[in-house]
Every structure is written in C-alpha cells, then in structure tokens.
Short mmCIF file of C-alpha atoms and ligand atoms in Angstrom, two decimals:
data_model
loop_
_atom_site.label_atom_id
_atom_site.label_comp_id
_atom_site.label_asym_id
_atom_site.label_seq_id
_atom_site.Cartn_x
_atom_site.Cartn_y
_atom_site.Cartn_z
CA UNK X 168 -11.90 -6.29 -15.71
CA UNK X 169 -13.64 -5.99 -12.34
CA UNK X 170 -12.58 -3.15 -9.97
CA UNK X 171 -10.80 -4.60 -6.96
CA UNK X 172 -10.54 -1.08 -5.35
CA UNK X 173 -13.11 1.66 -6.08
CA UNK X 174 -12.69 5.00 -4.55
CA UNK X 175 -15.51 7.48 -5.22
CA UNK X 176 -15.52 11.15 -4.26
CA UNK X 177 -13.32 10.60 -1.29
CA UNK X 178 -12.96 13.80 0.83
CA UNK X 179 -10.85 14.06 4.00
CA UNK X 180 -9.76 17.14 6.16
CA UNK X 181 -7.70 17.42 9.26
CA UNK X 182 -9.35 20.20 11.12
CA UNK X 183 -9.86 23.03 8.76
CA UNK X 184 -7.28 21.70 6.24
CA UNK X 185 -8.74 19.80 3.31
CA UNK X 186 -6.20 17.05 2.40
CA UNK X 187 -8.35 14.89 0.01
CA UNK X 188 -10.85 17.03 -2.00
CA UNK X 189 -12.88 14.62 -3.94
CA UNK X 190 -10.61 11.67 -5.03
CA UNK X 191 -11.65 9.00 -7.48
CA UNK X 192 -9.53 5.90 -8.04
CA UNK X 193 -10.31 2.50 -9.76
CA UNK X 194 -7.87 -0.36 -9.50
CA UNK X 195 -8.53 -3.43 -11.69
CA UNK X 196 -8.07 -6.83 -10.21
CA UNK X 197 -4.48 -7.95 -10.74
CA UNK X 198 -3.16 -4.61 -11.72
CA UNK X 199 -0.57 -2.25 -10.38
CA UNK X 200 -1.27 1.48 -9.89
CA UNK X 201 1.42 3.83 -8.89
CA UNK X 202 0.48 6.99 -7.17
CA UNK X 203 2.92 9.91 -7.51
CA UNK X 204 2.93 13.44 -6.36
CA UNK X 205 4.50 16.10 -4.23
CA UNK X 206 5.08 15.80 -0.56
CA UNK X 207 1.93 16.73 1.36
CA UNK X 208 -0.37 16.17 -1.67
CA UNK X 209 -2.51 13.48 0.30
CA UNK X 210 -0.84 10.24 -0.93
CA UNK X 211 -0.56 8.46 2.44
CA UNK X 212 -3.81 9.88 3.42
CA UNK X 213 -5.56 8.25 0.46
CA UNK X 214 -3.86 4.75 1.23
CA UNK X 215 -4.98 5.19 4.93
CA UNK X 216 -8.58 5.96 3.71
CA UNK X 217 -8.54 2.76 1.62
CA UNK X 218 -8.04 0.46 4.63
CA UNK X 219 -10.26 2.77 6.96
CA UNK X 220 -7.17 3.86 9.10
CA UNK X 221 -8.67 7.19 8.34
CA UNK X 222 -12.43 7.80 8.26
CA UNK X 223 -13.45 9.59 5.11
CA UNK X 224 -15.49 12.73 5.50
CA UNK X 225 -17.50 12.08 2.38
CA UNK X 226 -17.32 9.44 -0.48
CA UNK X 227 -16.78 5.77 -0.27
CA UNK X 228 -14.30 3.11 -0.61
CA UNK X 229 -14.93 -0.35 -1.99
CA UNK X 230 -12.52 -3.23 -2.01
CA UNK X 231 -13.42 -6.47 -3.62
CA UNK X 232 -16.97 -5.23 -4.10
CA UNK X 233 -17.64 -4.50 -0.41
CA UNK X 234 -17.70 -1.10 1.33
CA UNK X 235 -14.88 -0.74 3.73
CA UNK X 236 -15.67 0.32 7.23
CA UNK X 237 -19.38 0.68 6.60
CA UNK X 238 -22.55 -1.02 5.86
CA UNK X 239 -25.39 0.58 3.89
CA UNK X 240 -28.88 0.46 5.21
CA UNK X 241 -31.88 2.79 4.67
CA UNK X 242 -29.91 4.82 2.30
CA UNK X 243 -27.30 5.68 5.13
CA UNK X 244 -23.94 4.36 6.05
CA UNK X 245 -23.37 2.85 9.35
CA UNK X 246 -19.78 2.17 10.63
CA UNK X 247 -19.02 -1.50 11.10
CA UNK X 248 -18.09 -3.11 14.43
CA UNK X 249 -14.35 -3.18 15.09
CA UNK X 250 -14.06 -7.04 14.67
CA UNK X 251 -15.59 -6.76 11.20
CA UNK X 252 -13.42 -3.99 10.17
CA UNK X 253 -10.34 -6.07 11.40
CA UNK X 254 -11.51 -8.75 9.11
CA UNK X 255 -11.70 -6.36 6.17
CA UNK X 256 -8.29 -5.02 6.98
CA UNK X 257 -6.90 -8.49 6.72
CA UNK X 258 -7.76 -8.34 3.11
CA UNK X 259 -6.00 -4.94 2.59
CA UNK X 260 -2.11 -5.38 3.27
CA UNK X 261 -0.01 -2.45 3.92
CA UNK X 262 3.80 -1.84 3.55
CA UNK X 263 5.25 1.24 5.23
CA UNK X 264 8.22 3.30 4.48
CA UNK X 265 9.65 2.45 7.96
CA UNK X 266 9.13 -1.30 7.88
CA UNK X 267 7.38 -1.60 11.35
CA UNK X 268 8.86 -4.94 12.25
CA UNK X 269 8.75 -6.21 15.75
CA UNK X 270 12.39 -5.77 17.04
CA UNK X 271 12.34 -8.59 19.54
CA UNK X 272 11.19 -11.20 17.00
CA UNK X 273 13.11 -12.93 14.27
CA UNK X 274 12.25 -12.54 10.67
CA UNK X 275 10.34 -15.83 10.80
CA UNK X 276 8.68 -14.71 13.99
CA UNK X 277 7.47 -11.48 12.54
CA UNK X 278 5.80 -13.18 9.64
CA UNK X 279 4.49 -16.12 11.79
CA UNK X 280 3.06 -13.94 14.58
CA UNK X 281 1.03 -12.07 11.96
CA UNK X 282 -0.40 -15.10 10.58
CA UNK X 283 -1.41 -16.47 13.95
CA UNK X 284 -2.87 -13.12 14.86
CA UNK X 285 -4.73 -12.29 11.61
CA UNK X 286 -5.37 -15.76 9.97
CA UNK X 287 -5.65 -17.85 13.21
CA UNK X 288 -3.10 -20.41 12.03
CA UNK X 289 -1.63 -22.72 14.44
CA UNK X 290 2.01 -21.95 15.37
CA UNK X 291 3.29 -24.86 13.28
CA UNK X 292 1.25 -23.97 10.24
CA UNK X 293 2.23 -20.34 10.57
CA UNK X 294 5.80 -21.08 10.64
CA UNK X 295 5.60 -23.23 7.54
CA UNK X 296 3.86 -20.59 5.58
CA UNK X 297 6.09 -17.82 7.03
CA UNK X 298 9.39 -19.69 5.77
CA UNK X 299 7.79 -20.16 2.42
CA UNK X 300 7.04 -16.36 2.20
CA UNK X 301 10.69 -15.57 3.29
CA UNK X 302 11.91 -17.94 0.59
CA UNK X 303 9.80 -15.95 -1.98
CA UNK X 304 11.58 -12.74 -1.08
CA UNK X 305 15.05 -14.48 -0.96
CA UNK X 306 15.41 -14.45 2.83
CA UNK X 307 15.05 -18.05 3.78
CA UNK X 308 18.58 -18.16 5.18
CA UNK X 309 17.76 -15.07 7.38
CA UNK X 310 14.69 -16.64 8.91
CA UNK X 311 16.32 -16.67 12.42
CA UNK X 312 17.78 -13.29 12.12
CA UNK X 313 16.46 -10.29 14.22
CA UNK X 314 15.61 -7.14 12.34
CA UNK X 315 18.79 -5.14 13.77
CA UNK X 316 20.92 -7.73 12.11
CA UNK X 317 19.43 -7.19 8.72
CA UNK X 318 19.84 -4.43 6.21
CA UNK X 319 17.21 -1.97 5.48
CA UNK X 320 16.46 -3.72 2.21
CA UNK X 321 16.20 -7.04 3.91
CA UNK X 322 13.95 -5.69 6.74
CA UNK X 323 11.65 -4.17 4.03
CA UNK X 324 11.57 -7.56 2.20
CA UNK X 325 10.64 -9.18 5.61
CA UNK X 326 7.89 -6.65 5.94
CA UNK X 327 6.69 -7.47 2.36
CA UNK X 328 6.75 -11.22 3.11
CA UNK X 329 4.74 -10.67 6.12
CA UNK X 330 2.03 -8.73 4.22
CA UNK X 331 1.96 -11.17 1.37
CA UNK X 332 1.78 -14.16 3.66
CA UNK X 333 -1.62 -13.08 4.90
CA UNK X 334 -2.73 -13.43 1.27
CA UNK X 335 -4.64 -10.15 1.19
CA UNK X 336 -6.77 -9.22 -1.90
CA UNK X 337 -4.83 -5.94 -2.43
CA UNK X 338 -1.48 -4.76 -1.13
CA UNK X 339 -0.82 -1.04 -0.60
CA UNK X 340 2.73 0.49 -0.42
CA UNK X 341 3.45 3.72 1.05
CA UNK X 342 6.92 4.81 -0.26
CA UNK X 343 8.54 1.41 0.40
CA UNK X 344 12.06 2.27 -0.63
CA UNK X 345 12.16 5.92 0.53
CA UNK X 346 14.00 5.19 3.84
CA UNK X 347 16.57 2.96 2.09
CA UNK X 348 20.06 3.68 1.12
CA UNK X 349 20.19 3.84 -2.80
CA UNK X 350 22.05 0.63 -3.22
CA UNK X 351 19.21 -1.31 -1.32
CA UNK X 352 16.48 0.16 -3.32
CA UNK X 353 16.87 -2.37 -6.25
CA UNK X 354 16.24 -5.63 -4.16
CA UNK X 355 12.98 -4.16 -2.77
CA UNK X 356 11.74 -3.11 -6.15
CA UNK X 357 12.66 -6.61 -7.54
CA UNK X 358 10.60 -8.31 -4.95
CA UNK X 359 7.56 -5.91 -5.77
CA UNK X 360 7.94 -6.54 -9.55
CA UNK X 361 7.73 -10.37 -8.82
CA UNK X 362 4.52 -9.75 -6.84
CA UNK X 363 3.09 -7.62 -9.80
CA UNK X 364 3.90 -10.38 -12.15
CA UNK X 365 2.29 -12.94 -9.95
CA UNK X 366 -1.02 -11.01 -10.37
CA UNK X 367 -1.29 -9.28 -6.89
CA UNK X 368 -3.44 -6.07 -6.92
CA UNK X 369 -1.13 -3.29 -5.82
CA UNK X 370 -1.18 0.45 -5.13
CA UNK X 371 2.21 1.92 -4.78
CA UNK X 372 2.90 5.39 -3.67
CA UNK X 373 6.50 5.92 -5.00
CA UNK X 374 9.09 8.48 -6.11
CA UNK X 375 10.62 5.56 -8.43
CA UNK X 376 9.43 6.79 -11.73
CA UNK X 377 11.57 4.07 -13.37
CA UNK X 378 9.58 1.42 -11.41
CA UNK X 379 6.23 3.15 -12.38
CA UNK X 380 7.16 3.25 -15.99
CA UNK X 381 8.17 -0.41 -16.13
CA UNK X 382 5.56 -2.13 -13.75
CA UNK X 383 2.61 0.19 -13.38
CA UNK X 384 -0.53 -0.55 -15.49
CA UNK X 385 -1.91 2.78 -14.38
CA UNK X 386 -0.26 6.00 -12.91
CA UNK X 387 -2.12 8.58 -10.82
CA UNK X 388 -0.66 11.99 -10.25
CA UNK X 389 -2.09 13.52 -7.08
CA UNK X 390 -1.58 17.17 -6.26
CA UNK X 391 -3.27 19.26 -3.51
CA UNK X 392 -5.66 16.57 -2.75
CA UNK X 393 -6.94 16.04 -6.22
CA UNK X 394 -6.19 13.48 -9.06
CA UNK X 395 -4.78 15.83 -11.64
CA UNK X 396 -4.06 13.21 -14.26
CA UNK X 397 -4.18 9.33 -14.49
CA UNK X 398 -3.65 6.83 -17.17
CA UNK X 399 -1.08 4.47 -18.59
CA UNK X 400 2.49 5.16 -17.66
CA UNK X 401 3.28 5.89 -21.37
CA UNK X 402 0.84 8.82 -21.30
CA UNK X 403 1.27 10.27 -17.73
CA UNK X 404 4.86 9.83 -17.40
CA UNK X 405 6.08 10.20 -20.95
CA UNK X 406 3.49 12.59 -22.47
CA UNK X 407 1.62 14.21 -19.64
CA UNK X 408 -1.35 16.46 -20.57
CA UNK X 409 -1.29 18.70 -17.59
CA UNK X 410 1.29 21.43 -16.89
CA UNK X 411 1.38 20.53 -13.21
CA UNK X 412 2.31 16.88 -13.86
CA UNK X 413 5.04 18.05 -16.31
CA UNK X 414 6.46 20.38 -13.78
CA UNK X 415 6.40 17.63 -10.97
CA UNK X 416 8.17 15.13 -13.35
CA UNK X 417 10.79 17.80 -14.27
CA UNK X 418 11.57 18.08 -10.65
CA UNK X 419 11.84 14.39 -9.69
CA UNK X 420 13.53 13.14 -12.98
P1 ADP C 200 1.79 12.85 1.38
O1 ADP C 200 1.77 11.40 1.74
O2 ADP C 200 1.45 12.99 -0.09
O3 ADP C 200 3.09 13.47 1.62
P2 ADP C 200 -0.14 13.11 3.56
O4 ADP C 200 -1.29 12.44 3.19
O5 ADP C 200 0.85 12.50 4.46
O6 ADP C 200 0.73 13.65 2.21
O7 ADP C 200 -0.55 14.60 4.23
C1 ADP C 200 -1.23 15.53 3.43
C2 ADP C 200 -1.54 16.73 4.37
O8 ADP C 200 -2.31 16.27 5.43
C3 ADP C 200 -0.19 17.12 5.03
O9 ADP C 200 -0.27 18.65 4.94
C4 ADP C 200 -0.14 16.68 6.44
O10 ADP C 200 0.56 17.63 7.30
C5 ADP C 200 -1.64 16.53 6.70
N1 ADP C 200 -1.93 15.41 7.65
C6 ADP C 200 -1.67 14.13 7.39
N2 ADP C 200 -2.03 13.42 8.35
C7 ADP C 200 -2.53 14.06 9.35
C8 ADP C 200 -3.08 14.12 10.53
N3 ADP C 200 -3.34 12.86 11.26
N4 ADP C 200 -3.33 15.18 11.34
C9 ADP C 200 -3.34 16.37 10.74
N5 ADP C 200 -2.90 16.59 9.52
C10 ADP C 200 -2.50 15.51 8.86
MG1 MG C 201 3.26 10.15 2.51
#
C-alpha cells in the first residue's frame, strides 16, 4: 500500500508553546485514520499542518508523494509560490466543525461556487456536478435551500458534498460532528461511512469512538503534541498498551 499522507517529525510551536513535538503519521491510500486525543493535544494543528494552513517549524509533510508547501533544492526546502500551494490545497479537502458555508448562497450555490473557484468549471458544469454531489449526501431536494433553512446535520452534509465534489486526493475532517445536536450526528457519520467505503483517503479527528471502532483502519492517539499510540482500532481502542490511552478512553467512553 502506498502512503497517501506521510508526516515525518513535524514540530510546531506557537510562540514559546510547543504544540506538535515531533509527529509521525502515515496514511495509506484509500484508508481511514481517526485521530483521538484530549482537547489542546494538537489535533487541529496537525490537520492544519497537513494542508499547510500552518507552516511546520521542522519535519515534512507529503501528500500523494509530493511535499506540501515546499520544494527541495540543494538540500534545502524553499516555500512554494501561493498559486502552487493553492493547487496543492485543492487536493487536500477539509471539513470543519462549524460547516463554514456561505450564508448568502443556496446549498447548490455553495458547492458549485467552490467548483468554479477551485476546479475552474463552467457555471453549468459546476451546477451539474454540485447537484450530483448533493444527491450523494441525500440532499438533492434541498439544493435550492439556504443554509439557515437547513439543520446542522444537513449543513454539514452540504459542507462534505462541497469538499468531495472537488475530488481531492485526501479529505481531512476536524471534529465534524462536535457542533451538532446528538440526534443529528448519525446522518453525518453515515455519509462519512459511505465515503470511506468508496475508497476516499480520510483523516478524521473525532470523539466518536464508535465510528472509529467501526470505520477506521488506523487510530492515532495524540496527547500533548505526541503520538502516544497508533494501530488498528481493535488494539488502540479495545486493548491499549499505554496508560495514557486507557485513561483518555475511560474518560470519553
Ligand atoms: P486540539 O485540536 O487537539 O484541541 P489544537 O491543535 O487546536 O488542539 O491546539 C493545541 C494548542 O495550541 C492549544 O493549547 C491551543 O491553544 C494552541 N494553539 C492552537 N492554534 C494556535 C494559534 N494560532 N496561536 C496560538 N496558539 C494556538
Ligand atoms: Mg481541535
């Protein structure tokens, strides 16, 4: 299996505070990795380093075999021009806790606008593809609805449709269900499960341990900026080796 995402020795501090202290992460093509860990352990920062929303202080990130944000020449890393980084980011989709939909655009508009902006499709082609993407998340009949008319679960499904429509190589999820009322969590997880089954490479920061157990190929427990333990869910979630992992799971389960 080839590594679709390869994170090596990534360090990141904000001012004097180290947030990532040498993180390694390998995600095989077509696999799902769930990242779990306490609040403040660096999970969001790790995702943001993968798509170069944060610049790493040390280490490197590769997606699809290419360095993200840099090119290597003469043994040194040189940051890439913004337009190249934008092109790389098109291959690294992200879904946030807070949906981040454009409020003044319909569901269809949200997805189509992104396709026009990122993939340079014509308005007509973008609309066709956007409708198909909304159909895939069960929202074709809400294509003309504005976000405020949709439930949180529906809004998050639009955000997922928007990310998937771009056809990224990988999709990163940062606590996609944490802002939702409990009864809306299931519909979003179901859509994510479909995507996983379809072979999309996914990294999912989540507190939904049941989802991780059922869907993840690999689970990573991050604590205090370090990977404490990683492996198949049956090991990390059901028979953790590290005391810190056990303590965390006892608290969230
Ligand atoms: P998690 O997602 O696991 O809750 P984060 O990656 O969001 O953790 O944050 C880890 C730590 O880094 C926290 O202490 C947070 O306050 C700090 N942090 C995150 N982003 C910034 C930033 N842009 N500036 C300063 N500190 C930050
Ligand atoms: Mg976070």
